[in-house]
Tab-separated table of C-alpha atoms in Angstrom:
chain	number	residue	atom	x	y	z
A	1	MET	CA	130.048	93.399	111.860
A	2	LYS	CA	132.923	94.836	113.813
A	3	VAL	CA	132.772	98.281	115.408
A	4	LYS	CA	135.933	100.234	116.159
A	5	VAL	CA	135.342	102.862	118.858
A	6	ILE	CA	137.637	105.837	118.185
A	7	PRO	CA	137.922	108.576	120.852
A	8	VAL	CA	138.686	111.994	119.334
A	9	LEU	CA	138.820	115.671	120.323
A	10	GLU	CA	137.996	116.309	123.977
A	11	ASP	CA	135.203	113.785	124.491
A	12	ASN	CA	133.834	112.782	121.057
A	13	TYR	CA	133.573	109.362	119.480
A	14	MET	CA	133.784	108.499	115.827
A	15	TYR	CA	133.265	104.948	114.640
A	16	LEU	CA	134.495	102.587	111.957
A	17	VAL	CA	132.014	99.822	111.134
A	18	ILE	CA	133.557	96.899	109.297
A	19	GLU	CA	131.726	94.275	107.229
A	20	GLU	CA	133.999	91.364	108.030
A	21	HIS	CA	133.332	89.288	104.892
A	22	THR	CA	133.740	91.969	102.215
A	23	ARG	CA	136.104	94.139	104.341
A	24	GLU	CA	134.043	97.171	103.354
A	25	ALA	CA	133.916	99.860	106.024
A	26	VAL	CA	131.560	102.682	106.915
A	27	ALA	CA	132.568	105.599	109.148
A	28	VAL	CA	130.233	107.451	111.512
A	29	ASP	CA	130.758	111.122	112.487
A	30	VAL	CA	134.224	111.838	111.163
A	31	ALA	CA	136.008	114.549	113.141
A	32	VAL	CA	139.659	113.557	112.654
A	33	PRO	CA	139.993	112.066	109.142
A	34	LYS	CA	143.696	111.172	109.157
A	35	ARG	CA	143.284	109.128	112.306
A	36	LEU	CA	140.293	107.358	110.761
A	37	LEU	CA	142.261	106.499	107.621
A	38	GLU	CA	145.185	105.283	109.717
A	39	ILE	CA	142.903	102.856	111.563
A	40	ALA	CA	141.175	101.780	108.334
A	41	GLY	CA	144.579	101.043	106.824
A	42	ARG	CA	145.660	99.082	109.867
A	43	GLU	CA	142.435	97.046	109.679
A	44	GLY	CA	142.940	96.420	105.949
A	45	VAL	CA	139.473	97.639	104.968
A	46	SER	CA	138.055	99.695	102.116
A	47	LEU	CA	136.278	102.812	103.377
A	48	THR	CA	133.370	103.637	101.067
A	49	THR	CA	130.861	105.695	103.041
A	50	VAL	CA	130.532	108.262	105.813
A	51	LEU	CA	127.304	108.434	107.823
A	52	THR	CA	126.938	111.757	109.646
A	53	THR	CA	124.385	112.121	112.427
A	54	HIS	CA	124.193	115.936	112.403
A	55	HIS	CA	125.887	119.082	111.170
A	56	HIS	CA	127.728	120.213	114.308
A	57	TRP	CA	131.439	120.731	113.665
A	58	ASP	CA	132.625	118.089	116.127
A	59	HIS	CA	130.671	115.424	114.214
A	60	ALA	CA	131.073	116.593	110.613
A	61	ARG	CA	134.161	118.781	110.384
A	62	GLY	CA	136.354	116.009	108.953
A	63	ASN	CA	134.151	115.233	105.951
A	64	ALA	CA	135.638	117.750	103.525
A	65	GLU	CA	139.248	116.784	104.254
A	66	LEU	CA	138.393	113.090	104.142
A	67	VAL	CA	136.854	113.432	100.679
A	68	GLN	CA	139.992	115.226	99.497
A	69	LEU	CA	142.147	112.436	100.880
A	70	GLN	CA	139.892	109.745	99.446
A	71	PRO	CA	138.023	111.019	96.355
A	72	GLY	CA	134.722	109.349	95.501
A	73	LEU	CA	133.727	108.742	99.106
A	74	ALA	CA	129.981	108.989	99.763
A	75	VAL	CA	129.027	111.361	102.599
A	76	MET	CA	125.467	110.817	103.786
A	77	GLY	CA	123.156	112.506	106.270
A	78	ALA	CA	119.780	114.178	106.644
A	79	ASP	CA	120.757	117.835	106.937
A	80	GLU	CA	121.975	120.017	104.077
A	81	ARG	CA	124.175	121.869	106.594
A	82	ILE	CA	126.434	118.794	106.906
A	83	CYS	CA	129.902	119.543	105.603
A	84	GLY	CA	130.767	117.649	102.396
A	85	LEU	CA	127.323	116.055	102.012
A	86	THR	CA	126.947	114.078	98.783
A	87	ARG	CA	123.621	112.362	99.473
A	88	ARG	CA	120.738	113.512	101.623
A	89	LEU	CA	118.923	110.706	103.415
A	90	ALA	CA	115.251	110.439	104.348
A	91	HIS	CA	113.590	108.960	107.432
A	92	GLY	CA	113.010	105.233	107.012
A	93	GLU	CA	115.434	104.910	104.104
A	94	GLU	CA	117.427	101.680	104.094
A	95	LEU	CA	121.007	101.180	102.962
A	96	GLN	CA	123.093	98.037	102.653
A	97	PHE	CA	126.833	97.452	102.879
A	98	GLY	CA	127.566	93.803	102.206
A	99	ALA	CA	125.595	91.910	104.851
A	100	ILE	CA	125.032	95.027	106.968
A	101	HIS	CA	121.605	96.645	106.767
A	102	VAL	CA	121.185	100.281	107.799
A	103	GLN	CA	117.861	101.892	108.662
A	104	CYS	CA	117.971	105.689	108.748
A	105	LEU	CA	115.955	107.151	111.621
A	106	LEU	CA	115.277	110.878	111.697
A	107	THR	CA	115.571	111.947	115.340
A	108	PRO	CA	115.112	115.725	115.621
A	109	GLY	CA	115.479	117.517	118.923
A	110	HIS	CA	119.160	118.195	119.456
A	111	THR	CA	119.146	119.488	115.863
A	112	SER	CA	116.266	119.597	113.412
A	113	GLY	CA	118.084	117.353	110.928
A	114	HIS	CA	119.579	114.770	113.277
A	115	MET	CA	119.698	111.245	111.840
A	116	SER	CA	120.410	108.094	113.858
A	117	TYR	CA	121.471	104.838	112.203
A	118	PHE	CA	120.213	101.363	113.153
A	119	LEU	CA	122.444	98.554	111.847
A	120	TRP	CA	121.963	94.807	111.803
A	121	GLU	CA	122.888	91.646	109.890
A	122	ASP	CA	120.384	88.991	108.896
A	123	GLU	CA	120.786	85.552	110.463
A	124	CYS	CA	123.416	86.841	112.877
A	125	ALA	CA	123.412	86.144	116.602
A	126	ASP	CA	125.091	89.452	117.405
A	127	PRO	CA	122.757	92.206	118.623
A	128	PRO	CA	121.966	95.168	116.343
A	129	ALA	CA	123.726	98.500	116.785
A	130	LEU	CA	122.449	102.058	117.022
A	131	PHE	CA	124.668	105.020	116.207
A	132	SER	CA	122.758	107.753	117.953
A	133	GLY	CA	125.066	110.780	117.736
A	134	ASP	CA	123.725	113.339	120.200
A	135	ALA	CA	120.102	112.187	120.079
A	136	LEU	CA	120.728	109.576	122.789
A	137	SER	CA	123.798	109.031	124.939
A	138	VAL	CA	124.648	106.812	127.878
A	139	ALA	CA	122.272	108.011	130.637
A	140	GLY	CA	121.478	111.194	128.755
A	141	CYS	CA	120.773	112.932	125.467
A	142	GLY	CA	121.676	116.087	123.560
A	143	TRP	CA	119.887	118.560	125.791
A	144	HIS	CA	120.745	121.651	123.709
A	145	LEU	CA	117.452	121.831	121.826
A	146	GLU	CA	117.256	123.119	118.268
A	147	GLY	CA	113.905	121.413	117.780
A	148	THR	CA	111.000	121.218	120.211
A	149	ALA	CA	110.555	119.089	123.314
A	150	GLN	CA	107.694	117.297	121.557
A	151	GLN	CA	110.042	116.379	118.707
A	152	MET	CA	112.584	115.122	121.209
A	153	TYR	CA	109.940	112.999	122.919
A	154	GLN	CA	108.941	111.507	119.569
A	155	SER	CA	112.578	110.817	118.710
A	156	LEU	CA	113.539	109.271	122.039
A	157	MET	CA	110.431	107.334	123.007
A	158	LYS	CA	108.706	106.508	119.726
A	159	THR	CA	111.593	106.192	117.263
A	160	LEU	CA	114.537	104.971	119.364
A	161	GLY	CA	112.768	103.687	122.471
A	162	THR	CA	110.898	101.014	120.535
A	163	LEU	CA	114.007	99.385	119.045
A	164	PRO	CA	114.979	95.938	120.395
A	165	PRO	CA	116.205	96.204	124.013
A	166	GLN	CA	119.405	94.296	123.207
A	167	THR	CA	120.433	97.009	120.716
A	168	LYS	CA	123.933	98.302	121.437
A	169	VAL	CA	123.979	102.093	121.714
A	170	PHE	CA	127.044	103.862	120.317
A	171	CYS	CA	126.690	107.561	121.099
A	172	GLY	CA	128.636	110.650	120.074
A	173	HIS	CA	130.238	111.709	123.364
A	174	GLU	CA	131.825	110.419	126.542
A	175	HIS	CA	129.464	112.257	128.897
A	176	THR	CA	128.469	109.205	130.901
A	177	LEU	CA	129.795	110.198	134.298
A	178	ASN	CA	128.152	113.635	134.313
A	179	ASN	CA	124.963	112.186	132.856
A	180	LEU	CA	124.729	109.635	135.649
A	181	GLU	CA	125.441	112.222	138.312
A	182	PHE	CA	122.487	114.195	136.969
A	183	ALA	CA	120.377	111.022	136.761
A	184	GLN	CA	121.114	110.405	140.437
A	185	LYS	CA	119.904	113.916	141.223
A	186	VAL	CA	116.675	113.174	139.353
A	187	GLU	CA	116.162	109.711	140.878
A	188	PRO	CA	118.260	109.409	144.055
A	189	CYS	CA	116.620	106.090	144.972
A	190	ASN	CA	117.188	104.390	141.609
A	191	ASP	CA	119.505	101.413	142.261
A	192	HIS	CA	120.260	101.038	138.541
A	193	VAL	CA	121.583	104.618	138.442
A	194	ARG	CA	123.706	103.997	141.529
A	195	ALA	CA	125.209	100.798	140.125
A	196	LYS	CA	125.908	102.291	136.707
A	197	LEU	CA	127.511	105.358	138.297
A	198	PHE	CA	129.861	103.165	140.345
A	199	TRP	CA	130.764	101.265	137.153
A	200	ALA	CA	131.293	104.475	135.161
A	201	GLN	CA	133.545	105.950	137.852
A	202	LYS	CA	135.771	102.869	137.596
A	203	ARG	CA	135.855	103.169	133.789
A	204	ASP	CA	136.774	106.836	134.117
A	205	ASP	CA	139.581	106.031	136.555
A	206	ASP	CA	140.923	103.482	134.071
A	207	ASP	CA	140.433	105.877	131.118
A	208	VAL	CA	138.270	103.305	129.305
A	209	PRO	CA	135.221	104.164	127.129
A	210	THR	CA	131.760	103.570	128.561
A	211	VAL	CA	130.255	102.812	125.135
A	212	PRO	CA	128.348	100.875	124.133
A	213	SER	CA	125.425	100.536	126.474
A	214	THR	CA	122.214	98.779	125.472
A	215	LEU	CA	118.782	100.265	124.954
A	216	GLY	CA	117.371	97.979	127.630
A	217	GLU	CA	119.884	99.347	130.133
A	218	GLU	CA	119.125	102.933	129.150
A	219	LEU	CA	115.458	102.420	129.962
A	220	LEU	CA	116.477	101.593	133.543
A	221	TYR	CA	118.623	104.633	134.344
A	222	ASN	CA	118.365	107.298	131.631
A	223	PRO	CA	115.941	109.972	132.910
A	224	PHE	CA	115.264	111.214	129.369
A	225	LEU	CA	113.815	107.787	128.552
A	226	ARG	CA	111.950	107.582	131.863
A	227	VAL	CA	109.601	110.550	131.492
A	228	ALA	CA	106.579	108.405	132.406
A	229	GLU	CA	108.118	107.285	135.715
A	230	GLU	CA	106.684	108.940	138.825
A	231	PRO	CA	110.044	109.983	140.400
A	232	VAL	CA	111.037	111.760	137.184
A	233	ARG	CA	107.681	113.514	136.984
A	234	GLU	CA	107.972	114.564	140.616
A	235	PHE	CA	111.435	115.990	139.992
A	236	THR	CA	110.188	118.106	137.085
A	237	GLY	CA	106.791	119.002	138.531
A	238	GLN	CA	105.239	118.046	135.189
A	239	VAL	CA	103.100	115.182	133.907
A	240	ALA	CA	102.914	115.528	130.114
A	241	PRO	CA	105.942	113.711	128.634
A	242	ALA	CA	107.115	116.596	126.433
A	243	GLN	CA	106.899	119.018	129.353
A	244	VAL	CA	108.838	116.591	131.556
A	245	LEU	CA	111.544	116.473	128.872
A	246	GLU	CA	111.624	120.234	128.544
A	247	VAL	CA	112.236	120.678	132.265
A	248	LEU	CA	114.838	117.895	132.266
A	249	CYS	CA	116.744	119.672	129.490
A	250	ARG	CA	116.668	122.953	131.377
A	251	GLU	CA	117.757	121.302	134.621
A	252	ARG	CA	120.512	119.367	132.861
A	253	ALA	CA	121.834	122.625	131.419
A	254	SER	CA	121.863	124.263	134.845
A	255	PHE	CA	123.578	121.200	136.304
A	256	GLN	CA	126.317	121.391	133.648
A	257	LEU	CA	126.862	125.097	134.190
A	258	ALA	CA	127.328	124.471	137.896
A	259	LEU	CA	129.829	121.665	137.206
A	260	GLU	CA	132.015	123.456	134.683
A	261	PRO	CA	131.270	127.185	134.596
A	262	PRO	CA	132.780	128.729	131.446
A	263	GLN	CA	134.042	132.273	131.138
A	264	PRO	CA	131.351	134.857	132.077
A	265	GLN	CA	130.582	135.929	128.505
A	266	ALA	CA	130.343	132.352	127.258
A	267	GLN	CA	128.305	131.370	130.308
A	268	ALA	CA	125.775	134.136	129.647
A	269	LEU	CA	125.518	133.140	125.992
A	270	LEU	CA	125.016	129.474	126.850
A	271	ALA	CA	122.396	130.326	129.448
A	272	LEU	CA	120.554	132.508	126.933
A	273	GLN	CA	120.631	129.738	124.318
A	274	LEU	CA	119.262	127.258	126.825
A	275	GLY	CA	116.424	129.518	127.916
A	276	LEU	CA	117.797	130.210	131.379
A	277	LEU	CA	117.843	133.952	130.720
A	278	SER	CA	115.442	136.229	128.910
A	279	THR	CA	116.360	138.722	126.225
A	280	PRO	CA	115.223	142.317	126.801
A	281	GLN	CA	112.501	141.784	124.208
A	282	GLN	CA	111.159	138.821	126.176
A	283	LYS	CA	110.789	140.679	129.466
C-alpha cells in the first residue's frame, strides 16, 4: 500500500491510499476534492471510497463536491453529521480494498463520533498504518473535547495505544512543532521530546511534513499517551488518568491561546468552549 500525504488548507492533511496491485484508491478526510482528483489522476488510480474521521468542516467539507464530481463514490464514517455520508460505520467493523484490510476504531473525545482507521496488508513486511484524524497527532491530540476525558483516555490508551508499536501514524494536522513545545513544558527533562523537537524544527525550516510518526515513538514523547508517567502527573497535579488528561487538555488550550491569541471576541468564545471561563449561570 502506498500513502500519498497531501497538505491542504492552513495545516490539514488529507490522504490517498493506493492498493498497488489493483490500483484502487481510498481517500481519507477530503477537504479539497479537485486537488485529490488531480493527484489520483496523476497516479492512475481508481478512487472508490472516502473514509472520514469526523464531521468537522476541515475534514469533511469536500465530500459533497467530490461525490458530484465522481458519482457513485462511497463516503464512510461513524457520525451522521459527516457531509455526504453514504454509509455509517460501527466500531470494530472491517473493510477490505484489494489486499488492504481496514479496521474501524471508534475513538470519541475530540468529537463523539470520531472514527480512526487501522490499515494493513496480510503477508506484507511493511508496517500497518493508522489514520487518526484529530484523535491522535504527532506529540499531541485533539484537545477540544466534545466527549469526556474518560472517553478520550479509553480512545487513546485502550483503543489506539495497544496497536502495534511499529504502526505508522498519519494524523489530520501539522501541529507537531507546537505540540512538542507543549510536551517540553510538561516534561522538560524528557530527552525524546528534546530530540524530536530539534528534528521537527528542521522539518519546519525545510517546509517538509512531519507525518508519519510511529505509535512506539508517540509513547516516548506524547504527553497525552504518557498519563501514567510521574512527570506528567506532577505537571497536572492529578493521578487518575482521565483527570490527568483533562488537565492536559485545559493546559494545552491555554498554551495555544498564549502562542496565537485570536481577536478578543473569538478568544473569549474559545476560552469559554474550553472551560477556561465560566458562564454567568455557572458562577
